[in-house]
Short mmCIF file of C-alpha atoms in Angstrom, two decimals:
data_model
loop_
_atom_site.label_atom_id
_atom_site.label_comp_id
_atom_site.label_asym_id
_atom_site.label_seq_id
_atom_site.Cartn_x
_atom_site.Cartn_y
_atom_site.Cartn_z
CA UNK A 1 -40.53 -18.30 14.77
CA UNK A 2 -37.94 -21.14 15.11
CA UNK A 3 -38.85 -22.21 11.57
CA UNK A 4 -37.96 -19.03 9.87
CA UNK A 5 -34.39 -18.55 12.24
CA UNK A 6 -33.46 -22.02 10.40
CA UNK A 7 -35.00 -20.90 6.88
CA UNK A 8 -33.21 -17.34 7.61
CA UNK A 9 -30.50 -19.81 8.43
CA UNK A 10 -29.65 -22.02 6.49
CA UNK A 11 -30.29 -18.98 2.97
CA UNK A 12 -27.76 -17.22 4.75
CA UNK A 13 -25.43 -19.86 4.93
CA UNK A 14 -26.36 -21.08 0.99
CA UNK A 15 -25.81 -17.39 0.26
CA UNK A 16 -22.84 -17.34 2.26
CA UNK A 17 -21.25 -20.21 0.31
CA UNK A 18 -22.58 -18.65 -2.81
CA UNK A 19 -20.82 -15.61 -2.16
CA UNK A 20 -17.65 -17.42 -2.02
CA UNK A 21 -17.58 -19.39 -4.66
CA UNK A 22 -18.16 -16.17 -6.76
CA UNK A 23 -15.49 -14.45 -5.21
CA UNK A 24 -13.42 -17.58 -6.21
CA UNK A 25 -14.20 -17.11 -9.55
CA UNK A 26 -13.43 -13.35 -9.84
CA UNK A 27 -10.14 -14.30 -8.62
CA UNK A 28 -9.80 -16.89 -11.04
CA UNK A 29 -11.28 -15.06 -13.62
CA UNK A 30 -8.15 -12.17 -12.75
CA UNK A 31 -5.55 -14.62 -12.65
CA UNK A 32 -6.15 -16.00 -15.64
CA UNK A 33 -6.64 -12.42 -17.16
CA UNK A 34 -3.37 -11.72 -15.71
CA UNK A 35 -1.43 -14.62 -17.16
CA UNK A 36 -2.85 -14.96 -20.70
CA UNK A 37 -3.73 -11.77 -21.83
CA UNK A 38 -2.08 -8.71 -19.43
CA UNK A 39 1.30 -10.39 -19.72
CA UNK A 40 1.48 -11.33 -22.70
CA UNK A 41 3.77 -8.95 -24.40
CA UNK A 42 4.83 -7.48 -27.95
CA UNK A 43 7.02 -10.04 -29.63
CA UNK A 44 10.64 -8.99 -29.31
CA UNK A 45 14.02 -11.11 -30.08
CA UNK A 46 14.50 -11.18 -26.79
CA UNK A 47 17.35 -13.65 -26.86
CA UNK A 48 19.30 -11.60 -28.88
CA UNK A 49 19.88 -10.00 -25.89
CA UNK A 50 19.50 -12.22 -22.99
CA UNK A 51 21.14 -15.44 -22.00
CA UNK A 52 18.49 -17.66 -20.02
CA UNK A 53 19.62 -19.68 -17.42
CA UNK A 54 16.24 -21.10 -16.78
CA UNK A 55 14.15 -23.06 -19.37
CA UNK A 56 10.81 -21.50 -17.74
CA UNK A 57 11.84 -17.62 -17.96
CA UNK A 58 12.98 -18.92 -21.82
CA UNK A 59 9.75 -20.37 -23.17
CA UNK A 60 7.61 -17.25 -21.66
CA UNK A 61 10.55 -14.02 -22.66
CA UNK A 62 12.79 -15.43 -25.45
CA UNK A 63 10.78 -13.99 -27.79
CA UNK A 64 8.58 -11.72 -26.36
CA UNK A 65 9.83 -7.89 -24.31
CA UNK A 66 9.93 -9.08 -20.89
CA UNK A 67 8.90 -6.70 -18.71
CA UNK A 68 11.31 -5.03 -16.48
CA UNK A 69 10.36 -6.18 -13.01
CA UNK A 70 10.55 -9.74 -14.25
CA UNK A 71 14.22 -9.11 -15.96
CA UNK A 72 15.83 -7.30 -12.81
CA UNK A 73 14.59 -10.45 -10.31
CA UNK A 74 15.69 -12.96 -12.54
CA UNK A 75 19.09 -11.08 -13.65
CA UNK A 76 19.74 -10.24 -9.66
CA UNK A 77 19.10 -14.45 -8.71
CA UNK A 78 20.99 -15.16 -11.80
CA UNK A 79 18.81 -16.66 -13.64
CA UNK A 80 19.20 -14.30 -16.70
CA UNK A 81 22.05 -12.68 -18.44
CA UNK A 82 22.75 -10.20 -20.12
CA UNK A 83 25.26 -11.09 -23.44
CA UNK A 84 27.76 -8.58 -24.32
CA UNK A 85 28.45 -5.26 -21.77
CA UNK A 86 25.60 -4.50 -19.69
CA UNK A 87 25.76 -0.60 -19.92
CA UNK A 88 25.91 -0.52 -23.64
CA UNK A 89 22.88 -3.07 -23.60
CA UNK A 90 20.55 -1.36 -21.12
CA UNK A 91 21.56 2.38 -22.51
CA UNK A 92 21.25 1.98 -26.26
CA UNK A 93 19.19 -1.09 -26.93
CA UNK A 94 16.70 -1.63 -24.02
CA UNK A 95 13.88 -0.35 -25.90
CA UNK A 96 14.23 -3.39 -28.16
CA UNK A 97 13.12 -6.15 -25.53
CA UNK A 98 12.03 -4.60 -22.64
CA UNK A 99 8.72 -4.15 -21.73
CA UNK A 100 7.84 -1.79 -18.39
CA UNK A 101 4.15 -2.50 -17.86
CA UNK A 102 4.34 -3.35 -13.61
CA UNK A 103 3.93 -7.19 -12.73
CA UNK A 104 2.18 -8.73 -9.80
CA UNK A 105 5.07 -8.70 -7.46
CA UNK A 106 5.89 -5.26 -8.25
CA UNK A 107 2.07 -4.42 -7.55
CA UNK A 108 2.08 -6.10 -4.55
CA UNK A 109 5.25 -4.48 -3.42
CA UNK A 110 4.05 -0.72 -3.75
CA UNK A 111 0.76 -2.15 -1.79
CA UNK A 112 2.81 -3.37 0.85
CA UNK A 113 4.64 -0.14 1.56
CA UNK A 114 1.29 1.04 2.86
CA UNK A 115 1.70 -1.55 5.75
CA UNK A 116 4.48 -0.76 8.80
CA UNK A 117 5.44 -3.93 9.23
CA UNK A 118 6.15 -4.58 5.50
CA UNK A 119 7.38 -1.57 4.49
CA UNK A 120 10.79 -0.39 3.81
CA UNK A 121 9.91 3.67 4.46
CA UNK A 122 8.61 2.90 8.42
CA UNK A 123 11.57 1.82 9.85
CA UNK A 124 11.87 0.17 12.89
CA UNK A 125 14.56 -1.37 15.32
CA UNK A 126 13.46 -5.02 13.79
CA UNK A 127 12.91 -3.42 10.02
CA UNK A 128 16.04 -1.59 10.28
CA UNK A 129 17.99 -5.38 11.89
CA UNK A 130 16.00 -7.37 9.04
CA UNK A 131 17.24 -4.93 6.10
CA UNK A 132 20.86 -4.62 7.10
CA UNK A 133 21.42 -8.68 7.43
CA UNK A 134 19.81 -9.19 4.27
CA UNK A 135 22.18 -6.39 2.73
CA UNK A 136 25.46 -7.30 4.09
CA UNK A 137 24.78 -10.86 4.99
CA UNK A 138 25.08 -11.79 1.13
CA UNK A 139 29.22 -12.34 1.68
CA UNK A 140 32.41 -10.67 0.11
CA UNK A 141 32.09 -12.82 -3.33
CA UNK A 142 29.12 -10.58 -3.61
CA UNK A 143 30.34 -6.88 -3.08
CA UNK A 144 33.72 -8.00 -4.52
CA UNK A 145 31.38 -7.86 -7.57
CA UNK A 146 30.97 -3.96 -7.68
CA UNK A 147 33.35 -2.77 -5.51
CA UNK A 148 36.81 -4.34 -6.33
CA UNK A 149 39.57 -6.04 -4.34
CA UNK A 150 39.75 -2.57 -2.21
CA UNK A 151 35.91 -3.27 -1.11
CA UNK A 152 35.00 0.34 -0.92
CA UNK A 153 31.51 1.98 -2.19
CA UNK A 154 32.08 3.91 -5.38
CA UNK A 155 30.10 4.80 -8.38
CA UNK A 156 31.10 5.54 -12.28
CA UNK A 157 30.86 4.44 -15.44
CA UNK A 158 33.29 2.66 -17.39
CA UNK A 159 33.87 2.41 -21.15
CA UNK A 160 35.58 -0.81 -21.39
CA UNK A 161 36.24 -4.03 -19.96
CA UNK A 162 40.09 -3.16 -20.16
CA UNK A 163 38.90 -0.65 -16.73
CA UNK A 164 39.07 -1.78 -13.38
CA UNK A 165 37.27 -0.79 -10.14
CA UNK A 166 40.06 0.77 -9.09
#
Protein backbone atom coordinates (compact mmCIF):
# COMPACT_ATOMS: atom_id res chain seq x y z
CA UNK A 1 0.00 0.00 0.00
CA UNK A 2 2.89 2.43 0.78
CA UNK A 3 4.28 1.68 -2.68
CA UNK A 4 1.34 2.82 -4.63
CA UNK A 5 0.76 6.26 -2.10
CA UNK A 6 4.43 7.14 -3.52
CA UNK A 7 3.62 5.86 -7.22
CA UNK A 8 0.07 7.77 -6.74
CA UNK A 9 2.56 10.30 -5.51
CA UNK A 10 4.99 11.16 -7.16
CA UNK A 11 2.30 10.88 -11.00
CA UNK A 12 0.47 13.38 -9.25
CA UNK A 13 3.18 15.57 -8.66
CA UNK A 14 4.75 14.82 -12.51
CA UNK A 15 1.18 15.58 -13.56
CA UNK A 16 1.04 18.42 -11.39
CA UNK A 17 4.17 19.99 -12.95
CA UNK A 18 2.88 18.93 -16.28
CA UNK A 19 -0.13 20.79 -15.83
CA UNK A 20 1.78 23.85 -15.31
CA UNK A 21 4.01 23.98 -17.72
CA UNK A 22 1.00 23.69 -20.17
CA UNK A 23 -0.76 26.33 -18.63
CA UNK A 24 2.54 28.31 -19.18
CA UNK A 25 2.38 27.75 -22.59
CA UNK A 26 -1.30 28.72 -23.21
CA UNK A 27 -0.34 31.87 -21.70
CA UNK A 28 2.49 32.24 -23.82
CA UNK A 29 0.88 31.00 -26.66
CA UNK A 30 -1.96 34.21 -25.88
CA UNK A 31 0.57 36.68 -25.37
CA UNK A 32 2.23 36.19 -28.24
CA UNK A 33 -1.20 35.97 -30.14
CA UNK A 34 -1.91 39.17 -28.57
CA UNK A 35 1.20 41.05 -29.58
CA UNK A 36 1.85 39.83 -33.16
CA UNK A 37 -1.24 39.17 -34.65
CA UNK A 38 -4.46 40.82 -32.48
CA UNK A 39 -2.63 44.13 -32.38
CA UNK A 40 -1.38 44.44 -35.24
CA UNK A 41 -3.48 46.93 -37.01
CA UNK A 42 -4.53 48.27 -40.62
CA UNK A 43 -1.73 50.43 -41.89
CA UNK A 44 -2.66 54.07 -41.45
CA UNK A 45 -0.33 57.39 -41.78
CA UNK A 46 -0.57 57.67 -38.47
CA UNK A 47 2.00 60.40 -38.12
CA UNK A 48 0.25 62.56 -40.21
CA UNK A 49 -1.62 63.04 -37.36
CA UNK A 50 0.26 62.38 -34.28
CA UNK A 51 3.43 63.81 -32.88
CA UNK A 52 5.33 60.94 -30.85
CA UNK A 53 7.12 61.82 -28.00
CA UNK A 54 8.32 58.35 -27.43
CA UNK A 55 10.45 56.33 -29.95
CA UNK A 56 8.60 52.97 -28.70
CA UNK A 57 4.81 54.19 -29.24
CA UNK A 58 6.54 55.50 -32.86
CA UNK A 59 7.99 52.29 -34.28
CA UNK A 60 4.65 50.21 -33.22
CA UNK A 61 1.66 53.36 -34.34
CA UNK A 62 3.44 55.68 -36.84
CA UNK A 63 2.17 53.89 -39.43
CA UNK A 64 -0.32 51.72 -38.37
CA UNK A 65 -4.29 53.02 -36.65
CA UNK A 66 -3.45 52.86 -33.12
CA UNK A 67 -6.09 51.82 -31.26
CA UNK A 68 -7.88 54.17 -29.06
CA UNK A 69 -7.13 52.96 -25.55
CA UNK A 70 -3.45 53.05 -26.42
CA UNK A 71 -3.75 56.84 -27.95
CA UNK A 72 -5.82 58.35 -24.90
CA UNK A 73 -2.99 56.82 -22.18
CA UNK A 74 -0.23 57.93 -24.08
CA UNK A 75 -1.83 61.47 -25.15
CA UNK A 76 -3.05 61.93 -21.23
CA UNK A 77 1.00 61.03 -19.91
CA UNK A 78 2.10 63.07 -22.79
CA UNK A 79 3.70 60.94 -24.60
CA UNK A 80 1.68 61.62 -27.85
CA UNK A 81 0.37 64.63 -29.56
CA UNK A 82 -1.90 65.55 -31.43
CA UNK A 83 -0.58 68.20 -34.48
CA UNK A 84 -2.87 70.87 -35.44
CA UNK A 85 -6.41 71.56 -33.20
CA UNK A 86 -7.50 68.63 -31.39
CA UNK A 87 -11.34 68.99 -32.00
CA UNK A 88 -11.04 69.36 -35.69
CA UNK A 89 -8.63 66.22 -35.59
CA UNK A 90 -10.68 63.83 -33.44
CA UNK A 91 -14.21 65.09 -35.14
CA UNK A 92 -13.44 64.99 -38.84
CA UNK A 93 -10.40 62.82 -39.33
CA UNK A 94 -10.26 60.14 -36.54
CA UNK A 95 -11.46 57.51 -38.72
CA UNK A 96 -8.19 57.85 -40.63
CA UNK A 97 -5.76 56.46 -37.82
CA UNK A 98 -7.65 55.27 -35.17
CA UNK A 99 -8.32 51.93 -34.52
CA UNK A 100 -11.04 50.97 -31.50
CA UNK A 101 -10.54 47.23 -31.14
CA UNK A 102 -10.12 47.13 -26.82
CA UNK A 103 -6.42 46.48 -25.60
CA UNK A 104 -5.25 44.49 -22.64
CA UNK A 105 -5.41 47.23 -20.13
CA UNK A 106 -8.72 48.26 -21.21
CA UNK A 107 -9.77 44.46 -20.84
CA UNK A 108 -8.41 44.21 -17.70
CA UNK A 109 -10.01 47.37 -16.54
CA UNK A 110 -13.76 46.37 -17.31
CA UNK A 111 -12.68 42.91 -15.44
CA UNK A 112 -11.65 44.75 -12.56
CA UNK A 113 -14.86 46.67 -12.06
CA UNK A 114 -16.30 43.31 -11.10
CA UNK A 115 -14.01 43.44 -7.94
CA UNK A 116 -14.99 46.06 -4.82
CA UNK A 117 -11.84 46.84 -4.02
CA UNK A 118 -10.79 47.75 -7.61
CA UNK A 119 -13.63 49.17 -8.83
CA UNK A 120 -14.59 52.67 -9.41
CA UNK A 121 -18.72 51.94 -9.23
CA UNK A 122 -18.42 50.37 -5.30
CA UNK A 123 -17.37 53.19 -3.58
CA UNK A 124 -16.04 53.23 -0.38
CA UNK A 125 -14.65 55.69 2.36
CA UNK A 126 -10.90 54.52 1.13
CA UNK A 127 -12.13 54.27 -2.81
CA UNK A 128 -13.84 57.46 -2.53
CA UNK A 129 -10.17 59.14 -0.42
CA UNK A 130 -7.98 57.23 -3.19
CA UNK A 131 -10.05 58.75 -6.27
CA UNK A 132 -10.31 62.31 -5.08
CA UNK A 133 -6.30 62.66 -4.31
CA UNK A 134 -5.52 61.22 -7.49
CA UNK A 135 -8.06 63.81 -9.16
CA UNK A 136 -7.15 66.96 -7.51
CA UNK A 137 -3.74 66.05 -6.30
CA UNK A 138 -2.40 66.54 -10.02
CA UNK A 139 -1.75 70.61 -9.16
CA UNK A 140 -3.12 73.96 -10.68
CA UNK A 141 -0.64 73.74 -13.90
CA UNK A 142 -2.96 70.90 -14.59
CA UNK A 143 -6.63 72.27 -14.36
CA UNK A 144 -5.24 75.67 -15.46
CA UNK A 145 -5.16 73.52 -18.65
CA UNK A 146 -9.04 73.30 -19.18
CA UNK A 147 -10.36 75.60 -16.99
CA UNK A 148 -8.57 79.03 -17.42
CA UNK A 149 -6.97 81.58 -15.10
CA UNK A 150 -10.63 81.79 -13.32
CA UNK A 151 -10.20 77.87 -12.40
CA UNK A 152 -13.85 77.11 -12.64
CA UNK A 153 -15.49 73.79 -14.29
CA UNK A 154 -17.06 74.64 -17.61
CA UNK A 155 -17.72 72.88 -20.81
CA UNK A 156 -18.01 74.15 -24.68
CA UNK A 157 -16.61 74.05 -27.73
CA UNK A 158 -14.54 76.50 -29.33
CA UNK A 159 -13.88 77.29 -33.00
CA UNK A 160 -10.58 78.86 -32.81
CA UNK A 161 -7.50 79.27 -31.03
CA UNK A 162 -8.19 83.17 -31.07
CA UNK A 163 -11.08 81.90 -27.99
CA UNK A 164 -10.30 81.82 -24.54
CA UNK A 165 -11.69 79.87 -21.53
CA UNK A 166 -13.23 82.67 -20.47
Amino acid sequence: VAVLLEQWFLWSLIGFKASLYVIALEFAGLWWYYNFKYLITEPANTSDFLLFKKKSLEMSWAKNRIPAAILYEAYITGDIDIKGDVFETLMNKRSEFIDYRPTFSLLKFLVLQFFPSHSSSFHGQHNDKKEIAEHYDRGNDFFNAFMGPSMVYTSGIFHGLDQTLE
